[in-house]
Short mmCIF file of C-alpha atoms in Angstrom, two decimals:
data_model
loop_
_atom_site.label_atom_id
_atom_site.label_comp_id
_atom_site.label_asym_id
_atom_site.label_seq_id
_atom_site.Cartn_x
_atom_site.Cartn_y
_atom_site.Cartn_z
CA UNK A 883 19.01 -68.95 -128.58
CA UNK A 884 16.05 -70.24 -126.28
CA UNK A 885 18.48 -70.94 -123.79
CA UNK A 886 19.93 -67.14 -123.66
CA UNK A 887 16.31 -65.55 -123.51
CA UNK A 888 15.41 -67.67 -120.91
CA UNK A 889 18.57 -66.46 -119.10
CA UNK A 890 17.70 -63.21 -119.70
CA UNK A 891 14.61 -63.20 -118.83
CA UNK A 892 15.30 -64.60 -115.51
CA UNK A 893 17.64 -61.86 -115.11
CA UNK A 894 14.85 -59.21 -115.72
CA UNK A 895 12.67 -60.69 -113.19
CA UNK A 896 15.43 -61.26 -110.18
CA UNK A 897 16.17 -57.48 -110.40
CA UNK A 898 12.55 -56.58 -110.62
CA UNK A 899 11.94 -58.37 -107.57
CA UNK A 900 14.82 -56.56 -105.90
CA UNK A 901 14.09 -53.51 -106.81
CA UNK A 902 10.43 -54.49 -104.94
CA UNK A 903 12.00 -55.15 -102.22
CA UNK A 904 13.87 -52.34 -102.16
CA UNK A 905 10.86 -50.25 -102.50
CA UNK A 906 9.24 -51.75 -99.88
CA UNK A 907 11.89 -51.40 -97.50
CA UNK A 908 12.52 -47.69 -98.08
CA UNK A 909 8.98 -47.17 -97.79
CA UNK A 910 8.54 -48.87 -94.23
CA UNK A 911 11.99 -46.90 -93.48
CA UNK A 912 9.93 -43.72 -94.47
CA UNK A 913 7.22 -44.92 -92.32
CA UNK A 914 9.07 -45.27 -89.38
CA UNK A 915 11.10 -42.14 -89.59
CA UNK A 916 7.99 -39.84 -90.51
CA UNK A 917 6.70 -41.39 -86.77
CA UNK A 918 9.54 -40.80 -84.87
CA UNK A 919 9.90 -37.03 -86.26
CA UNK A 920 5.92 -36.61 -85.23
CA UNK A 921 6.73 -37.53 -82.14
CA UNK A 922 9.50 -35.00 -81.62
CA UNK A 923 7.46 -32.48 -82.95
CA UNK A 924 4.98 -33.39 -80.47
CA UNK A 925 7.36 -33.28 -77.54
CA UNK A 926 9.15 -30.04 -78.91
CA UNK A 927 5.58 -28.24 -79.08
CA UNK A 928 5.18 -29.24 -75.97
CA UNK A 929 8.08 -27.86 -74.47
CA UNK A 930 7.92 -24.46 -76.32
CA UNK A 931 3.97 -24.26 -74.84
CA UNK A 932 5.33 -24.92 -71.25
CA UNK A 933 8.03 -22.64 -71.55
CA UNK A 934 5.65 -19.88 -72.51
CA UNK A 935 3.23 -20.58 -69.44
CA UNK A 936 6.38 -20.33 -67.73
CA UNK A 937 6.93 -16.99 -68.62
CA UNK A 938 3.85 -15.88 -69.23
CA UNK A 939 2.68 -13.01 -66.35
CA UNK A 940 0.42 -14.49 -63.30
CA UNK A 941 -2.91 -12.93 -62.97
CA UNK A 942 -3.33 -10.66 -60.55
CA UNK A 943 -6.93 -11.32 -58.99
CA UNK A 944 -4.78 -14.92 -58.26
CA UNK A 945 -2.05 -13.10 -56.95
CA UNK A 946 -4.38 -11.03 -54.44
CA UNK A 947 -6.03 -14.48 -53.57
CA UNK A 948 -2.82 -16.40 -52.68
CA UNK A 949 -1.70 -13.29 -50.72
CA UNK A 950 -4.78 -13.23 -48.65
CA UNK A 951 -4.75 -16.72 -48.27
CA UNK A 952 -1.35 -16.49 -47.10
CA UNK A 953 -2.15 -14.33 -44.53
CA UNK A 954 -5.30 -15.85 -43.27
CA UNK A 955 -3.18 -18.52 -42.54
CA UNK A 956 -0.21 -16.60 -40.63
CA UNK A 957 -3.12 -15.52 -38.76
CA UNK A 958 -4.74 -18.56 -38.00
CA UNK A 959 -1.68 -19.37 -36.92
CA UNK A 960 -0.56 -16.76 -34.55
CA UNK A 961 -4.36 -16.68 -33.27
CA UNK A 962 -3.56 -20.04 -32.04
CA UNK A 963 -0.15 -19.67 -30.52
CA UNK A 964 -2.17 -16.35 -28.33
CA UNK A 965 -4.79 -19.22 -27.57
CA UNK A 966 -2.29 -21.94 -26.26
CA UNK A 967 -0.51 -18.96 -24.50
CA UNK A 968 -3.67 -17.62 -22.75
CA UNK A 969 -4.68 -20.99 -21.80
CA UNK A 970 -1.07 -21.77 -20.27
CA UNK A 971 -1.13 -18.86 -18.74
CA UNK A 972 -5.03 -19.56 -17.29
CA UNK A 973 -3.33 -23.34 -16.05
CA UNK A 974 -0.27 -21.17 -14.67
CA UNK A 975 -2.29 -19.40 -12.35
CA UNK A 976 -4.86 -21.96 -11.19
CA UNK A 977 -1.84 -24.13 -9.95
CA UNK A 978 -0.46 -20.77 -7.93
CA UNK A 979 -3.67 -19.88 -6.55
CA UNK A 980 -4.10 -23.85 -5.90
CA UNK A 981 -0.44 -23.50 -3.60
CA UNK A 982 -1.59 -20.00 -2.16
CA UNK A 983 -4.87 -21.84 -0.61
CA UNK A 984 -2.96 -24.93 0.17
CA UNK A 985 -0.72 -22.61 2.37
CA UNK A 986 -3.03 -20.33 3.38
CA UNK A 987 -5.17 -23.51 5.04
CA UNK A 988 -1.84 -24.75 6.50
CA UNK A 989 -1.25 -21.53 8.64
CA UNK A 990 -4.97 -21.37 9.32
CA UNK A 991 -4.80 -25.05 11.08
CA UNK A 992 -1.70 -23.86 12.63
CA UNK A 993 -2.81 -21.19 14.01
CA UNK A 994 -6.47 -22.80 15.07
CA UNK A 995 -4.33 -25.23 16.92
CA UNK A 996 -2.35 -22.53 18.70
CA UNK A 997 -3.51 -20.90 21.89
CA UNK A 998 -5.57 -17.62 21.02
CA UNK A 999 -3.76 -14.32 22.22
CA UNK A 1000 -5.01 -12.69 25.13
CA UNK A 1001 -4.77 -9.38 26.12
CA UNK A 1002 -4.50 -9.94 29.48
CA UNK A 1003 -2.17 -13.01 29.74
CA UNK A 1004 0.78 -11.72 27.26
CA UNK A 1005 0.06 -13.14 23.46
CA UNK A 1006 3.62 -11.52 22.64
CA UNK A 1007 5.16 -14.23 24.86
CA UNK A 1008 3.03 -17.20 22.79
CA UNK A 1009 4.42 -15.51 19.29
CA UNK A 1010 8.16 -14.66 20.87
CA UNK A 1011 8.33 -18.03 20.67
CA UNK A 1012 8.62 -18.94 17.41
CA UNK A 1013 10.82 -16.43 16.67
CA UNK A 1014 14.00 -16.53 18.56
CA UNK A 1015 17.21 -14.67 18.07
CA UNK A 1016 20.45 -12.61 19.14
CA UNK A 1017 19.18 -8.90 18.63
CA UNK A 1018 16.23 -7.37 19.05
CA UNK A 1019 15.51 -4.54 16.77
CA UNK A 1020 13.26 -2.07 18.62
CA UNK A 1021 11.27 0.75 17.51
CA UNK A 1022 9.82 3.10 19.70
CA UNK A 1023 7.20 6.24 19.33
CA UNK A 1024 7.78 9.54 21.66
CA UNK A 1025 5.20 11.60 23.16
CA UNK A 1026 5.55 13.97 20.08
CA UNK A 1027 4.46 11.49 17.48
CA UNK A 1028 8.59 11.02 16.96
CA UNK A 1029 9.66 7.67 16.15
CA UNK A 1030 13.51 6.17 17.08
CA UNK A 1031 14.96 2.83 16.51
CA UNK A 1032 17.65 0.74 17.63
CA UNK A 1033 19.13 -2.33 18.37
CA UNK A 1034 19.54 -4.23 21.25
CA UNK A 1035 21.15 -7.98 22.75
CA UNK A 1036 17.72 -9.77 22.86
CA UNK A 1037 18.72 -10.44 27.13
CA UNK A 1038 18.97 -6.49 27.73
CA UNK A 1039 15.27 -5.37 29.91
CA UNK A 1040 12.67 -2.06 29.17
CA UNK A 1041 13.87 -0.99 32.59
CA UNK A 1042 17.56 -0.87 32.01
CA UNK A 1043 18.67 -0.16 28.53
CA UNK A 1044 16.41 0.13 26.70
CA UNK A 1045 14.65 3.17 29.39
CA UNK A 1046 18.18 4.62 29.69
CA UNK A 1047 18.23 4.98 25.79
CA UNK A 1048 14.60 6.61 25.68
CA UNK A 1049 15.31 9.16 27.93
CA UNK A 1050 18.28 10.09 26.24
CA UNK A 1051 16.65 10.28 23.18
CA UNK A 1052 14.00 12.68 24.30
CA UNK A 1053 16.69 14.59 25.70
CA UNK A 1054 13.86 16.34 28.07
CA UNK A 1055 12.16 14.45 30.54
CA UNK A 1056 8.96 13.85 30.57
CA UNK A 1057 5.73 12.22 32.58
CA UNK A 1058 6.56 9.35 33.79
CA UNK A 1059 5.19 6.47 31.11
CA UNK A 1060 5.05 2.63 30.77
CA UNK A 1061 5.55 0.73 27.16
CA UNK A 1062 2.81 -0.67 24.92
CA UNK A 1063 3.92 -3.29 22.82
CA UNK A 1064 2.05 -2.98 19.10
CA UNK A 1065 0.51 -6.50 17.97
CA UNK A 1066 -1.13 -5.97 14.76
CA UNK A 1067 -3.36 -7.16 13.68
CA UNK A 1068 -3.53 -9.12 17.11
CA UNK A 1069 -4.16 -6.79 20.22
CA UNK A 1070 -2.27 -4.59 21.89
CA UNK A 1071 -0.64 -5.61 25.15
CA UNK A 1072 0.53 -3.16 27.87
CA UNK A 1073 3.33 -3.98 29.30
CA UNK A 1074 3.93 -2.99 33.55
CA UNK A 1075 6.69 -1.79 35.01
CA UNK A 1076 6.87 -5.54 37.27
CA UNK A 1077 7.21 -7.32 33.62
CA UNK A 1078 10.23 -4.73 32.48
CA UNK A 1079 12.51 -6.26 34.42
CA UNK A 1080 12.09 -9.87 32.16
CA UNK A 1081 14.53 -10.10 28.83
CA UNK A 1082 13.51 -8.55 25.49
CA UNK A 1083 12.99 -12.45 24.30
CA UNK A 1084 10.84 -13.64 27.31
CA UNK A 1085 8.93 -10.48 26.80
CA UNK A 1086 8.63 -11.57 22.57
CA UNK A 1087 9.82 -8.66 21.31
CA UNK A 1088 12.62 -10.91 19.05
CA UNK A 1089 13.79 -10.38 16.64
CA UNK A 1090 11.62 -7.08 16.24
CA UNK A 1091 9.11 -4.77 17.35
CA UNK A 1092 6.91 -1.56 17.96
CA UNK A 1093 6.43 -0.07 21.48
CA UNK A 1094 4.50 2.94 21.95
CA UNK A 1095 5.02 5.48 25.12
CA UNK A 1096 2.22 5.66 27.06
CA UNK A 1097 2.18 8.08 30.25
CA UNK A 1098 1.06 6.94 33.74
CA UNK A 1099 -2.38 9.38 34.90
CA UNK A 1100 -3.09 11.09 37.79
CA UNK A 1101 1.26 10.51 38.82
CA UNK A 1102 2.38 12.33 41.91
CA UNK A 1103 5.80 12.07 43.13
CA UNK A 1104 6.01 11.00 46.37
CA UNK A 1105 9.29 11.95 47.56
CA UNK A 1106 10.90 15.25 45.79
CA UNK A 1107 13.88 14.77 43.71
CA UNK A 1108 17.05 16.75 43.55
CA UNK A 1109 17.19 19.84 41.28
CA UNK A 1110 17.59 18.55 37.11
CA UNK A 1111 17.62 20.68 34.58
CA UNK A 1112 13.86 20.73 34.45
CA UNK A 1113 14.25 22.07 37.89
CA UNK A 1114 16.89 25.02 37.17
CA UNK A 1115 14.79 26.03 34.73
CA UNK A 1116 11.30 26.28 36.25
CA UNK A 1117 13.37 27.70 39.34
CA UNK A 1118 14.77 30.24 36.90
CA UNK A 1119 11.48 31.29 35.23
CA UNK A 1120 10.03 31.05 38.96
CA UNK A 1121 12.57 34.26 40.11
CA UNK A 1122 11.97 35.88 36.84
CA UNK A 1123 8.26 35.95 37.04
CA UNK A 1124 8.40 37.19 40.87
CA UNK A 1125 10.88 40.20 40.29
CA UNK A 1126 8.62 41.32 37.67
CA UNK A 1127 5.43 40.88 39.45
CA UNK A 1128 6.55 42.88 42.46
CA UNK A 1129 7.88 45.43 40.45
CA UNK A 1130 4.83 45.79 38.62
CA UNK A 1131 3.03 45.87 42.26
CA UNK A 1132 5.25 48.79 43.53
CA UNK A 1133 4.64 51.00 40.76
CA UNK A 1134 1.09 50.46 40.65
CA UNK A 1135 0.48 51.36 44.04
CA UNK A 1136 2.69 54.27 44.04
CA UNK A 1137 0.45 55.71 41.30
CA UNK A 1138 -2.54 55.03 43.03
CA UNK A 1139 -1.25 56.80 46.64
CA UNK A 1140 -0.28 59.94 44.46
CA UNK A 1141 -3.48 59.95 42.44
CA UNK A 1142 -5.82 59.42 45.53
CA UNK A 1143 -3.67 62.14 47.48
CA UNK A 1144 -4.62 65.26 44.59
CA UNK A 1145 -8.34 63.67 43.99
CA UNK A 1146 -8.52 64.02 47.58
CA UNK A 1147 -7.20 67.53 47.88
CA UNK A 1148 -9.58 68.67 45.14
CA UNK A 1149 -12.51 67.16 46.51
CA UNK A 1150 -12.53 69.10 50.44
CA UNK A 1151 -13.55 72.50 49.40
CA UNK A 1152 -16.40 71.26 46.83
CA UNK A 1153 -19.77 69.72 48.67
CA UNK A 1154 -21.30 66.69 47.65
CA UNK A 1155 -22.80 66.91 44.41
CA UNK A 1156 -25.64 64.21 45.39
CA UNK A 1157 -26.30 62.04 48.49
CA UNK A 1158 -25.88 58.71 48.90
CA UNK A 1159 -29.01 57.01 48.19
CA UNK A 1160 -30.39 55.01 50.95
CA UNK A 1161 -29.43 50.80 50.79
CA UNK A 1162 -31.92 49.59 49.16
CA UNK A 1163 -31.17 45.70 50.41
CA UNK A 1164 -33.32 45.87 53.61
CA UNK A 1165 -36.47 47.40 51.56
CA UNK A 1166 -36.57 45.05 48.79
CA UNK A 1167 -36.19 42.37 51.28
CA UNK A 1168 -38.92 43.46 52.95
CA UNK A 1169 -41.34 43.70 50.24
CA UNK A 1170 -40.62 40.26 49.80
CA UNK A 1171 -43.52 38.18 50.09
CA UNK A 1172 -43.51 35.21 52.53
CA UNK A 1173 -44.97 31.81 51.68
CA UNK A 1174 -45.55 30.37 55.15
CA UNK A 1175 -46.74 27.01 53.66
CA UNK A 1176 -50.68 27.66 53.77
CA UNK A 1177 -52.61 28.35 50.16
CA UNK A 1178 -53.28 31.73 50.67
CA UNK A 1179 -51.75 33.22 53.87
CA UNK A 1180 -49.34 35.82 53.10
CA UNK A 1181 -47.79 37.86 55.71
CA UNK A 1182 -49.55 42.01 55.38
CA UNK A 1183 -46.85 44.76 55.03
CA UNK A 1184 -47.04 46.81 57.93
CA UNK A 1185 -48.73 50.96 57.96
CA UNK A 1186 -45.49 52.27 57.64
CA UNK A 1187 -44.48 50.53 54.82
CA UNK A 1188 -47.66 51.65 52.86
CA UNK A 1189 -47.07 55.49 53.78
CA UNK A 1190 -43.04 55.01 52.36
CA UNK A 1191 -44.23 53.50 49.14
#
C-alpha cells in the first residue's frame, strides 16, 4: 500500500512538471510569434504609408519651384554655350585680322623694296612684269565717253592692231589722238606714238588694262589726204551751202534794183523835204581843246568861230 502511493504520487508530480514545461514552452512560442507579427505589422504600415505618399498629389507652389528651377538652369546653360560661341567667334577673328596684317606687311615690304613708279620713266613696264601672259585683254574709252573691249595676242602693238580696231570701232574718224594707259591708284602714264610700236607685254598692259583716247592739240595736217568719207561729205554740204547762198544773193538783189528803181521814180518830181545838215566832224573837232603840254596854255578859238556859235 505505501509502495503504490508512493508510485502514484510520483506519477502526479512527473506530469505536473510536464505540463510546466509545456506551459512554458507555449508561452515563449507565444512570445516569439506575437514579435514576429509586430514586426510585420510594422513593415506592412509602412508600406501602405509609402504607397499613399506615392499617390498622394504634389504641391503645386513645389511644382512652380522645380519648373523655374528647371529653367533657370536650361538658361544658364544656353547663356553659356552663346558665351563660349561669342568668345570663339572673338578668337576667330583676331587670328584673321592677325593673317590680314601679316599679309598686308608682306606686300608693303614688297613693294618698299620695289622701284617706285614714275610717271615719266613707264611704271606700267615695272608692274607688266610680274604679270606675264598670252592675251591681253584691252579696254578702251572713245571720245564720247563710249567704252569697247577686246582681246588681243599680248605681241600685237597700239599702232597696228590694236589702232586699226579703234578706228573701226568709232566707225567715224576723228582728231588724231595718242593712248593713256590708266594706273590706279598709281599714276597715269601717257603713252607716245615712238613707244606704240613696242608689244602689248613690253608696254605692261598683260594680261589686262584701261587706255583712255586722248587727242593731240593744236594738229595740222601737213600734207592733204585723199577724199574719205569725211571728205565727200563736207564736200557735199560745201556745194549745198553755196547753191543756196547764191541763190539767196540773186534774189535779194533783184528786189533791191526793182525797189530802188520805183523809190527813185517817185522821188524826182517831189523837192527835198529838208537839207542835209552840214558835217558836223570838222566843227566838233575844232572846238576841241588842245593841251600843248604847258599848265595853262590852251590854244584861243579864232573870231569866226565865236560869231558861228
Amino acid at each position: 500500500m505505501g509502495e503504490a502511493s508512493n508510485n502514484n504520487q510520483n506519477q502526479a508530480t512527473s506530469v505536473a512538471a510536464l505540463l510546466q514545461e509545456r506551459r512554458i514552452r507555449m508561452e515563449a512560442e507565444k512570445k516569439k510569434k506575437d514579435a514576429q507579427d509586430k514586426v510585420e505589422r510594422a513593415r506592412k504600415a509602412a508600406e501602405r504609408k509609402a504607397a499613399l505618399e506615392a499617390d498622394k498629389p504634389e504641391d503645386p507652389k513645389r511644382a512652380a519651384d522645380l519648373k523655374y528651377a528647371a529653367q533657370q538652369k536650361k538658361r544658364q546653360q544656353e547663356a553659356r554655350g552663346e558665351r563660349e560661341r561669342v568668345l570663339k567667334q572673338i578668337e576667330d577673328d583676331k587670328a584673321e585680322r592677325k593673317a590680314r596684317d601679316a599679309a598686308r606687311k608682306e606686300q608693303a615690304k614688297i613693294i618698299a623694296g620695289t622701284e617706285q613708279p614714275n610717271p615719266f620713266t613707264a611704271p606700267s613696264s615695272e608692274m607688266g612684269t610680274m604679270k606675264r601672259g598670252d592675251h591681253c585683254a584691252l579696254k578702251v574709252r572713245l571720245f564720247d565717253g563710249s567704252a569697247i573691249s577686246s582681246r588681243f595676242p599680248s605681241e600685237a602693238t597700239l599702232e597696228g592692231e590694236v589702232r586699226k580696231w579703234v578706228d573701226q570701232e568709232q566707225q567715224i574718224s576723228e582728231s588724231p589722238y595718242t593712248f593713256k594707259h590708266i594706273l590706279t591708284p598709281f599714276p597715269n602714264k601717257e603713252i607716245s606714238i615712238s613707244e606704240e610700236a613696242k608689244s602689248l607685254q613690253d608696254l605692261g598692259l598683260v594680261p589686262n588694262a584701261t587706255l583712255i583716247l586722248v587727242p593731240i592739240k593744236d594738229f595740222t595736217p601737213a600734207y592733204s589726204q585723199g577724199p574719205g568719207v569725211t571728205g565727200l561729205l563736207s564736200s557735199g554740204v560745201s556745194a549745198g551751202y553755196g547753191l543756196v547762198t547764191s541763190g539767196l544773193t540773186s534774189g535779194f538783189g533783184f528786189a533791191s534794183r526793182v525797189l530802188g528803181s520805183v523809190v527813185g521814180d517817185s522821188a524826182q518830181g517831189a523837192p527835198p523835204a529838208t537839207a542835209p545838215s552840214p558835217p558836223q566832224e570838222p566843227r566838233q573837232s575844232d572846238r576841241h581843246e588842245l593841251y600843248n603840254g604847258g599848265g595853262i596854255n590852251f590854244e584861243p578859238r579864232r573870231d569866226n568861230q565865236d560869231k558861228e556859235d
